[in-house]
PDB file of C-alpha atoms in Angstrom:
ATOM      1  CA  UNK B   1      82.923 112.599 103.802  1.00 71.00           C
ATOM      2  CA  UNK B   2      81.254 110.202 106.172  1.00 78.00           C
ATOM      3  CA  UNK B   3      83.252 108.114 108.620  1.00 89.00           C
ATOM      4  CA  UNK B   4      82.223 105.255 110.874  1.00 94.00           C
ATOM      5  CA  UNK B   5      84.274 104.253 113.910  1.00 94.00           C
ATOM      6  CA  UNK B   6      84.041 101.080 115.954  1.00 95.00           C
ATOM      7  CA  UNK B   7      86.352 101.477 118.923  1.00 94.00           C
ATOM      8  CA  UNK B   8      86.220  97.882 120.177  1.00 95.00           C
ATOM      9  CA  UNK B   9      88.266  95.548 117.932  1.00 93.00           C
ATOM     10  CA  UNK B  10      87.353  92.495 120.013  1.00 96.00           C
ATOM     11  CA  UNK B  11      84.829  91.620 122.689  1.00 97.00           C
ATOM     12  CA  UNK B  12      83.716  88.494 124.469  1.00 97.00           C
ATOM     13  CA  UNK B  13      80.581  87.575 126.400  1.00 97.00           C
ATOM     14  CA  UNK B  14      79.307  84.546 128.242  1.00 98.00           C
ATOM     15  CA  UNK B  15      76.442  82.664 126.702  1.00 97.00           C
ATOM     16  CA  UNK B  16      73.033  84.015 127.832  1.00 97.00           C
ATOM     17  CA  UNK B  17      74.488  87.359 128.929  1.00 98.00           C
ATOM     18  CA  UNK B  18      74.070  90.775 127.320  1.00 98.00           C
ATOM     19  CA  UNK B  19      76.719  92.645 125.357  1.00 98.00           C
ATOM     20  CA  UNK B  20      76.803  96.092 123.756  1.00 98.00           C
ATOM     21  CA  UNK B  21      78.877  96.970 120.713  1.00 98.00           C
ATOM     22  CA  UNK B  22      79.737 100.626 120.119  1.00 98.00           C
ATOM     23  CA  UNK B  23      79.640 102.661 116.926  1.00 97.00           C
ATOM     24  CA  UNK B  24      80.082 106.358 116.283  1.00 97.00           C
ATOM     25  CA  UNK B  25      79.824 108.186 112.987  1.00 95.00           C
ATOM     26  CA  UNK B  26      80.517 111.580 111.554  1.00 93.00           C
ATOM     27  CA  UNK B  27      78.361 113.322 108.986  1.00 88.00           C
ATOM     28  CA  UNK B  28      76.987 116.717 108.108  1.00 87.00           C
ATOM     29  CA  UNK B  29      73.847 115.175 106.597  1.00 84.00           C
ATOM     30  CA  UNK B  30      70.546 115.281 108.410  1.00 83.00           C
ATOM     31  CA  UNK B  31      68.841 112.373 106.680  1.00 83.00           C
ATOM     32  CA  UNK B  32      70.674 109.057 106.793  1.00 88.00           C
ATOM     33  CA  UNK B  33      70.392 105.383 107.657  1.00 90.00           C
ATOM     34  CA  UNK B  34      72.405 103.179 109.965  1.00 93.00           C
ATOM     35  CA  UNK B  35      72.895  99.423 109.844  1.00 94.00           C
ATOM     36  CA  UNK B  36      74.514  96.606 111.762  1.00 97.00           C
ATOM     37  CA  UNK B  37      75.767  93.673 109.698  1.00 95.00           C
ATOM     38  CA  UNK B  38      77.003  90.352 111.049  1.00 95.00           C
ATOM     39  CA  UNK B  39      79.778  88.406 109.328  1.00 92.00           C
ATOM     40  CA  UNK B  40      80.189  84.861 110.703  1.00 91.00           C
ATOM     41  CA  UNK B  41      83.182  82.679 109.796  1.00 86.00           C
ATOM     42  CA  UNK B  42      81.375  81.715 106.598  1.00 82.00           C
ATOM     43  CA  UNK B  43      82.092  85.342 105.473  1.00 82.00           C
ATOM     44  CA  UNK B  44      78.456  85.948 104.511  1.00 84.00           C
ATOM     45  CA  UNK B  45      77.324  89.500 105.334  1.00 89.00           C
ATOM     46  CA  UNK B  46      73.972  89.339 107.110  1.00 91.00           C
ATOM     47  CA  UNK B  47      71.834  92.344 107.985  1.00 92.00           C
ATOM     48  CA  UNK B  48      71.072  92.376 111.710  1.00 96.00           C
ATOM     49  CA  UNK B  49      69.179  95.627 112.165  1.00 95.00           C
ATOM     50  CA  UNK B  50      68.729  99.076 110.621  1.00 93.00           C
ATOM     51  CA  UNK B  51      67.670 102.498 111.837  1.00 93.00           C
ATOM     52  CA  UNK B  52      66.403 105.546 109.972  1.00 90.00           C
ATOM     53  CA  UNK B  53      67.799 108.780 111.425  1.00 89.00           C
ATOM     54  CA  UNK B  54      64.427 110.539 111.293  1.00 87.00           C
ATOM     55  CA  UNK B  55      62.879 107.926 113.585  1.00 87.00           C
ATOM     56  CA  UNK B  56      63.272 108.630 117.274  1.00 85.00           C
ATOM     57  CA  UNK B  57      62.273 105.148 118.340  1.00 91.00           C
ATOM     58  CA  UNK B  58      65.136 102.693 118.616  1.00 95.00           C
ATOM     59  CA  UNK B  59      64.917  99.701 116.276  1.00 93.00           C
ATOM     60  CA  UNK B  60      64.498  96.214 117.716  1.00 94.00           C
ATOM     61  CA  UNK B  61      64.762  92.792 116.096  1.00 93.00           C
ATOM     62  CA  UNK B  62      64.188  89.943 118.532  1.00 95.00           C
ATOM     63  CA  UNK B  63      67.315  89.776 120.758  1.00 97.00           C
ATOM     64  CA  UNK B  64      68.980  92.676 118.948  1.00 97.00           C
ATOM     65  CA  UNK B  65      68.279  96.318 119.718  1.00 97.00           C
ATOM     66  CA  UNK B  66      70.019  99.612 119.123  1.00 97.00           C
ATOM     67  CA  UNK B  67      70.600 102.729 121.172  1.00 96.00           C
ATOM     68  CA  UNK B  68      70.541 105.562 118.623  1.00 96.00           C
ATOM     69  CA  UNK B  69      71.739 108.906 119.975  1.00 95.00           C
ATOM     70  CA  UNK B  70      71.519 111.330 117.041  1.00 93.00           C
ATOM     71  CA  UNK B  71      73.001 114.351 118.803  1.00 92.00           C
ATOM     72  CA  UNK B  72      75.977 112.304 119.966  1.00 94.00           C
ATOM     73  CA  UNK B  73      76.217 110.509 116.584  1.00 95.00           C
ATOM     74  CA  UNK B  74      76.233 107.185 118.366  1.00 96.00           C
ATOM     75  CA  UNK B  75      74.628 103.906 117.273  1.00 96.00           C
ATOM     76  CA  UNK B  76      75.304 100.986 119.608  1.00 97.00           C
ATOM     77  CA  UNK B  77      74.054  97.421 119.231  1.00 98.00           C
ATOM     78  CA  UNK B  78      72.813  95.444 122.212  1.00 98.00           C
ATOM     79  CA  UNK B  79      72.617  91.677 121.996  1.00 98.00           C
ATOM     80  CA  UNK B  80      70.528  90.087 124.731  1.00 98.00           C
ATOM     81  CA  UNK B  81      70.645  86.433 125.770  1.00 97.00           C
ATOM     82  CA  UNK B  82      73.810  85.877 123.713  1.00 98.00           C
ATOM     83  CA  UNK B  83      74.026  82.597 121.834  1.00 97.00           C
ATOM     84  CA  UNK B  84      77.027  80.698 120.496  1.00 97.00           C
ATOM     85  CA  UNK B  85      75.779  81.412 116.979  1.00 95.00           C
ATOM     86  CA  UNK B  86      76.226  85.130 117.607  1.00 97.00           C
ATOM     87  CA  UNK B  87      79.997  84.654 117.393  1.00 97.00           C
ATOM     88  CA  UNK B  88      81.001  86.768 114.391  1.00 96.00           C
ATOM     89  CA  UNK B  89      82.423  90.055 113.177  1.00 95.00           C
ATOM     90  CA  UNK B  90      79.928  92.878 113.521  1.00 97.00           C
ATOM     91  CA  UNK B  91      80.070  95.887 111.237  1.00 95.00           C
ATOM     92  CA  UNK B  92      78.324  99.196 111.708  1.00 96.00           C
ATOM     93  CA  UNK B  93      77.447 100.892 108.404  1.00 94.00           C
ATOM     94  CA  UNK B  94      76.064 104.221 107.280  1.00 90.00           C
ATOM     95  CA  UNK B  95      74.226 105.470 104.203  1.00 87.00           C
ATOM     96  CA  UNK B  96      72.913 108.891 103.123  1.00 81.00           C
ATOM     97  CA  UNK B  97      70.451 109.978 100.493  1.00 70.00           C
ATOM     98  CA  UNK B  98      73.248 111.740  98.608  1.00 67.00           C
ATOM     99  CA  UNK B  99      75.760 108.899  98.372  1.00 62.00           C
ATOM    100  CA  UNK B 100      74.283 106.779  95.593  1.00 62.00           C
ATOM    101  CA  UNK B 101      73.306 104.046  97.988  1.00 69.00           C
ATOM    102  CA  UNK B 102      76.941 103.562  99.044  1.00 79.00           C
ATOM    103  CA  UNK B 103      77.362 101.933 102.429  1.00 87.00           C
ATOM    104  CA  UNK B 104      80.269 103.237 104.525  1.00 90.00           C
ATOM    105  CA  UNK B 105      81.479 100.591 106.965  1.00 93.00           C
ATOM    106  CA  UNK B 106      83.322 100.753 110.253  1.00 93.00           C
ATOM    107  CA  UNK B 107      86.327  98.545 110.899  1.00 92.00           C
ATOM    108  CA  UNK B 108      84.343  95.891 112.717  1.00 94.00           C
ATOM    109  CA  UNK B 109      84.170  94.310 116.175  1.00 96.00           C
ATOM    110  CA  UNK B 110      84.988  90.640 116.613  1.00 96.00           C
ATOM    111  CA  UNK B 111      82.545  89.127 119.126  1.00 97.00           C
ATOM    112  CA  UNK B 112      83.209  85.808 120.796  1.00 97.00           C
ATOM    113  CA  UNK B 113      80.390  84.158 122.737  1.00 97.00           C
ATOM    114  CA  UNK B 114      81.792  81.730 125.303  1.00 97.00           C
ATOM    115  CA  UNK B 115      79.915  78.672 126.572  1.00 95.00           C
TER     116      UNK B 115
ATOM    117  CA  UNK L   1      65.922  80.968  95.675  1.00 65.00           C
ATOM    118  CA  UNK L   2      69.711  81.209  95.963  1.00 76.00           C
ATOM    119  CA  UNK L   3      69.903  84.974  96.632  1.00 91.00           C
ATOM    120  CA  UNK L   4      73.264  86.381  95.514  1.00 94.00           C
ATOM    121  CA  UNK L   5      75.813  83.935  94.133  1.00 95.00           C
ATOM    122  CA  UNK L   6      79.456  84.562  93.283  1.00 96.00           C
ATOM    123  CA  UNK L   7      82.035  82.594  91.347  1.00 96.00           C
ATOM    124  CA  UNK L   8      84.726  81.609  91.946  1.00 96.00           C
ATOM    125  CA  UNK L   9      85.003  81.236  95.736  1.00 93.00           C
ATOM    126  CA  UNK L  10      88.799  81.346  95.689  1.00 95.00           C
ATOM    127  CA  UNK L  11      91.333  82.485  93.108  1.00 96.00           C
ATOM    128  CA  UNK L  12      95.098  82.927  92.991  1.00 97.00           C
ATOM    129  CA  UNK L  13      96.583  85.143  90.290  1.00 96.00           C
ATOM    130  CA  UNK L  14     100.041  86.247  89.322  1.00 97.00           C
ATOM    131  CA  UNK L  15     100.793  89.946  88.975  1.00 97.00           C
ATOM    132  CA  UNK L  16      99.649  91.167  85.575  1.00 97.00           C
ATOM    133  CA  UNK L  17      97.109  88.431  84.954  1.00 97.00           C
ATOM    134  CA  UNK L  18      93.498  89.291  84.288  1.00 96.00           C
ATOM    135  CA  UNK L  19      90.297  87.727  85.535  1.00 96.00           C
ATOM    136  CA  UNK L  20      86.590  88.332  85.876  1.00 97.00           C
ATOM    137  CA  UNK L  21      84.546  87.784  89.013  1.00 97.00           C
ATOM    138  CA  UNK L  22      80.969  86.789  88.342  1.00 97.00           C
ATOM    139  CA  UNK L  23      77.900  87.726  90.359  1.00 97.00           C
ATOM    140  CA  UNK L  24      74.256  86.813  89.849  1.00 97.00           C
ATOM    141  CA  UNK L  25      71.081  87.445  91.846  1.00 96.00           C
ATOM    142  CA  UNK L  26      67.687  85.831  91.524  1.00 95.00           C
ATOM    143  CA  UNK L  27      65.687  88.301  93.621  1.00 93.00           C
ATOM    144  CA  UNK L  28      64.687  90.524  90.681  1.00 93.00           C
ATOM    145  CA  UNK L  29      66.666  93.397  92.202  1.00 92.00           C
ATOM    146  CA  UNK L  30      67.469  96.455  90.123  1.00 91.00           C
ATOM    147  CA  UNK L  31      70.683  97.529  91.825  1.00 91.00           C
ATOM    148  CA  UNK L  32      73.934  95.624  92.236  1.00 93.00           C
ATOM    149  CA  UNK L  33      77.249  96.425  93.919  1.00 94.00           C
ATOM    150  CA  UNK L  34      80.849  95.281  94.182  1.00 96.00           C
ATOM    151  CA  UNK L  35      82.771  95.736  97.442  1.00 96.00           C
ATOM    152  CA  UNK L  36      86.214  94.739  98.617  1.00 96.00           C
ATOM    153  CA  UNK L  37      87.175  93.824 102.174  1.00 93.00           C
ATOM    154  CA  UNK L  38      90.788  94.063 103.253  1.00 92.00           C
ATOM    155  CA  UNK L  39      92.048  92.343 106.414  1.00 83.00           C
ATOM    156  CA  UNK L  40      90.733  93.940 109.584  1.00 78.00           C
ATOM    157  CA  UNK L  41      88.632  96.467 107.698  1.00 81.00           C
ATOM    158  CA  UNK L  42      85.071  97.028 106.697  1.00 86.00           C
ATOM    159  CA  UNK L  43      83.851  96.769 103.114  1.00 91.00           C
ATOM    160  CA  UNK L  44      84.540  99.528 100.576  1.00 92.00           C
ATOM    161  CA  UNK L  45      82.468 100.098  97.462  1.00 92.00           C
ATOM    162  CA  UNK L  46      84.264  99.601  94.142  1.00 95.00           C
ATOM    163  CA  UNK L  47      81.451 100.087  91.601  1.00 95.00           C
ATOM    164  CA  UNK L  48      77.718  99.879  91.567  1.00 92.00           C
ATOM    165  CA  UNK L  49      74.935  99.588  89.020  1.00 92.00           C
ATOM    166  CA  UNK L  50      71.741 101.368  89.981  1.00 87.00           C
ATOM    167  CA  UNK L  51      69.838  99.705  87.171  1.00 87.00           C
ATOM    168  CA  UNK L  52      70.424  97.590  84.084  1.00 90.00           C
ATOM    169  CA  UNK L  53      72.532  99.564  81.618  1.00 89.00           C
ATOM    170  CA  UNK L  54      74.124 101.928  84.150  1.00 91.00           C
ATOM    171  CA  UNK L  55      77.299 101.742  86.216  1.00 94.00           C
ATOM    172  CA  UNK L  56      78.978 104.237  88.551  1.00 91.00           C
ATOM    173  CA  UNK L  57      82.225 104.454  90.465  1.00 92.00           C
ATOM    174  CA  UNK L  58      82.322 103.918  94.176  1.00 90.00           C
ATOM    175  CA  UNK L  59      85.024 104.734  96.694  1.00 88.00           C
ATOM    176  CA  UNK L  60      87.879 102.607  95.255  1.00 94.00           C
ATOM    177  CA  UNK L  61      87.329 102.038  91.484  1.00 96.00           C
ATOM    178  CA  UNK L  62      90.922 102.244  90.226  1.00 96.00           C
ATOM    179  CA  UNK L  63      92.171  99.035  88.612  1.00 96.00           C
ATOM    180  CA  UNK L  64      88.690  97.606  88.036  1.00 97.00           C
ATOM    181  CA  UNK L  65      86.033  97.538  85.359  1.00 97.00           C
ATOM    182  CA  UNK L  66      82.466  96.310  85.599  1.00 97.00           C
ATOM    183  CA  UNK L  67      79.753  95.103  83.259  1.00 97.00           C
ATOM    184  CA  UNK L  68      76.057  94.890  83.992  1.00 96.00           C
ATOM    185  CA  UNK L  69      75.357  92.046  81.614  1.00 90.00           C
ATOM    186  CA  UNK L  70      71.622  91.965  82.287  1.00 95.00           C
ATOM    187  CA  UNK L  71      69.343  92.507  85.255  1.00 95.00           C
ATOM    188  CA  UNK L  72      70.613  89.378  87.014  1.00 96.00           C
ATOM    189  CA  UNK L  73      74.348  89.569  86.407  1.00 97.00           C
ATOM    190  CA  UNK L  74      77.082  92.062  87.327  1.00 97.00           C
ATOM    191  CA  UNK L  75      80.716  91.191  86.690  1.00 97.00           C
ATOM    192  CA  UNK L  76      83.938  92.715  88.008  1.00 98.00           C
ATOM    193  CA  UNK L  77      87.084  92.576  85.898  1.00 97.00           C
ATOM    194  CA  UNK L  78      90.707  93.022  86.885  1.00 96.00           C
ATOM    195  CA  UNK L  79      92.630  93.766  83.683  1.00 93.00           C
ATOM    196  CA  UNK L  80      96.129  93.586  85.176  1.00 96.00           C
ATOM    197  CA  UNK L  81      96.076  92.257  88.718  1.00 96.00           C
ATOM    198  CA  UNK L  82      98.356  93.794  91.357  1.00 96.00           C
ATOM    199  CA  UNK L  83      99.251  92.525  94.850  1.00 96.00           C
ATOM    200  CA  UNK L  84      97.326  95.506  96.285  1.00 95.00           C
ATOM    201  CA  UNK L  85      94.164  93.914  94.902  1.00 97.00           C
ATOM    202  CA  UNK L  86      94.524  90.908  97.197  1.00 96.00           C
ATOM    203  CA  UNK L  87      91.266  91.039  99.082  1.00 96.00           C
ATOM    204  CA  UNK L  88      87.886  89.435  99.602  1.00 95.00           C
ATOM    205  CA  UNK L  89      85.344  90.661  97.061  1.00 97.00           C
ATOM    206  CA  UNK L  90      81.643  90.836  97.824  1.00 95.00           C
ATOM    207  CA  UNK L  91      78.772  91.347  95.464  1.00 96.00           C
ATOM    208  CA  UNK L  92      75.473  92.717  96.767  1.00 94.00           C
ATOM    209  CA  UNK L  93      72.079  93.638  95.403  1.00 92.00           C
ATOM    210  CA  UNK L  94      69.100  95.733  96.461  1.00 89.00           C
ATOM    211  CA  UNK L  95      65.692  96.493  95.086  1.00 87.00           C
ATOM    212  CA  UNK L  96      66.515 100.006  93.840  1.00 76.00           C
ATOM    213  CA  UNK L  97      69.421 102.371  94.498  1.00 63.00           C
ATOM    214  CA  UNK L  98      67.165 105.394  94.614  1.00 65.00           C
ATOM    215  CA  UNK L  99      65.440 104.106  97.726  1.00 63.00           C
ATOM    216  CA  UNK L 100      67.945 104.472 100.513  1.00 60.00           C
ATOM    217  CA  UNK L 101      65.904 102.376 102.886  1.00 63.00           C
ATOM    218  CA  UNK L 102      66.623  99.388 100.703  1.00 75.00           C
ATOM    219  CA  UNK L 103      68.594  96.630 102.333  1.00 81.00           C
ATOM    220  CA  UNK L 104      71.602  95.305 100.466  1.00 87.00           C
ATOM    221  CA  UNK L 105      71.886  91.522 100.335  1.00 89.00           C
ATOM    222  CA  UNK L 106      75.376  90.114 100.044  1.00 92.00           C
ATOM    223  CA  UNK L 107      76.901  87.118  98.314  1.00 93.00           C
ATOM    224  CA  UNK L 108      79.342  84.745 100.048  1.00 91.00           C
ATOM    225  CA  UNK L 109      82.458  86.500  98.755  1.00 93.00           C
ATOM    226  CA  UNK L 110      85.458  85.623  96.589  1.00 95.00           C
ATOM    227  CA  UNK L 111      88.882  85.391  98.205  1.00 95.00           C
ATOM    228  CA  UNK L 112      91.456  86.669  95.701  1.00 96.00           C
ATOM    229  CA  UNK L 113      95.206  86.463  96.188  1.00 96.00           C
ATOM    230  CA  UNK L 114      97.594  88.193  93.791  1.00 96.00           C
ATOM    231  CA  UNK L 115     101.182  87.001  94.012  1.00 96.00           C
TER     232      UNK L 115
END
């Protein structure tokens, strides 16, 4: 079974600064996909970024980038130039080819961006 | 283009009552999903429908039934609600379950309380 662990229940960052959210996972599969979802107070789940395990290059989406370390089974999210609108719960999620498209989520990290 | 819509947004039930949560998507997606999110936790898959006419169990299917009414609509039914089913329920859709690079798009959620 796959597991996803987010070891930081809560984090805070000053506006315009950079913050990194941690995620580790456990799997015996070789081909899989990793995601970061954002859940603001509105409860909507919004895809932030995704990474295919077979790609060595780290994914980047504007101010969001990941540090994917396959050997260490680590998938951290870096948010640059933090904005007040980044305040939300952030969930790391995992999917394999053999799991019927089921996403396995971590427990989440609550991020507060302070003015 | 509304994306994924869910009704109702909030619901309170008494133990033993039944209800159906409705979900619809207008993105012409083939696959649809039902998740639950308990306090302080990530989402867990209840059931999914890879395509119209098919449904499969996810991680936590007990106590639930689903119906893929047509390509657009996927409902979740609680036949005899229990307090353990108090949760926030999310519906999601993706282009096709067989393509694991597909992104899942989520609805706004339904907050259900069972007394």
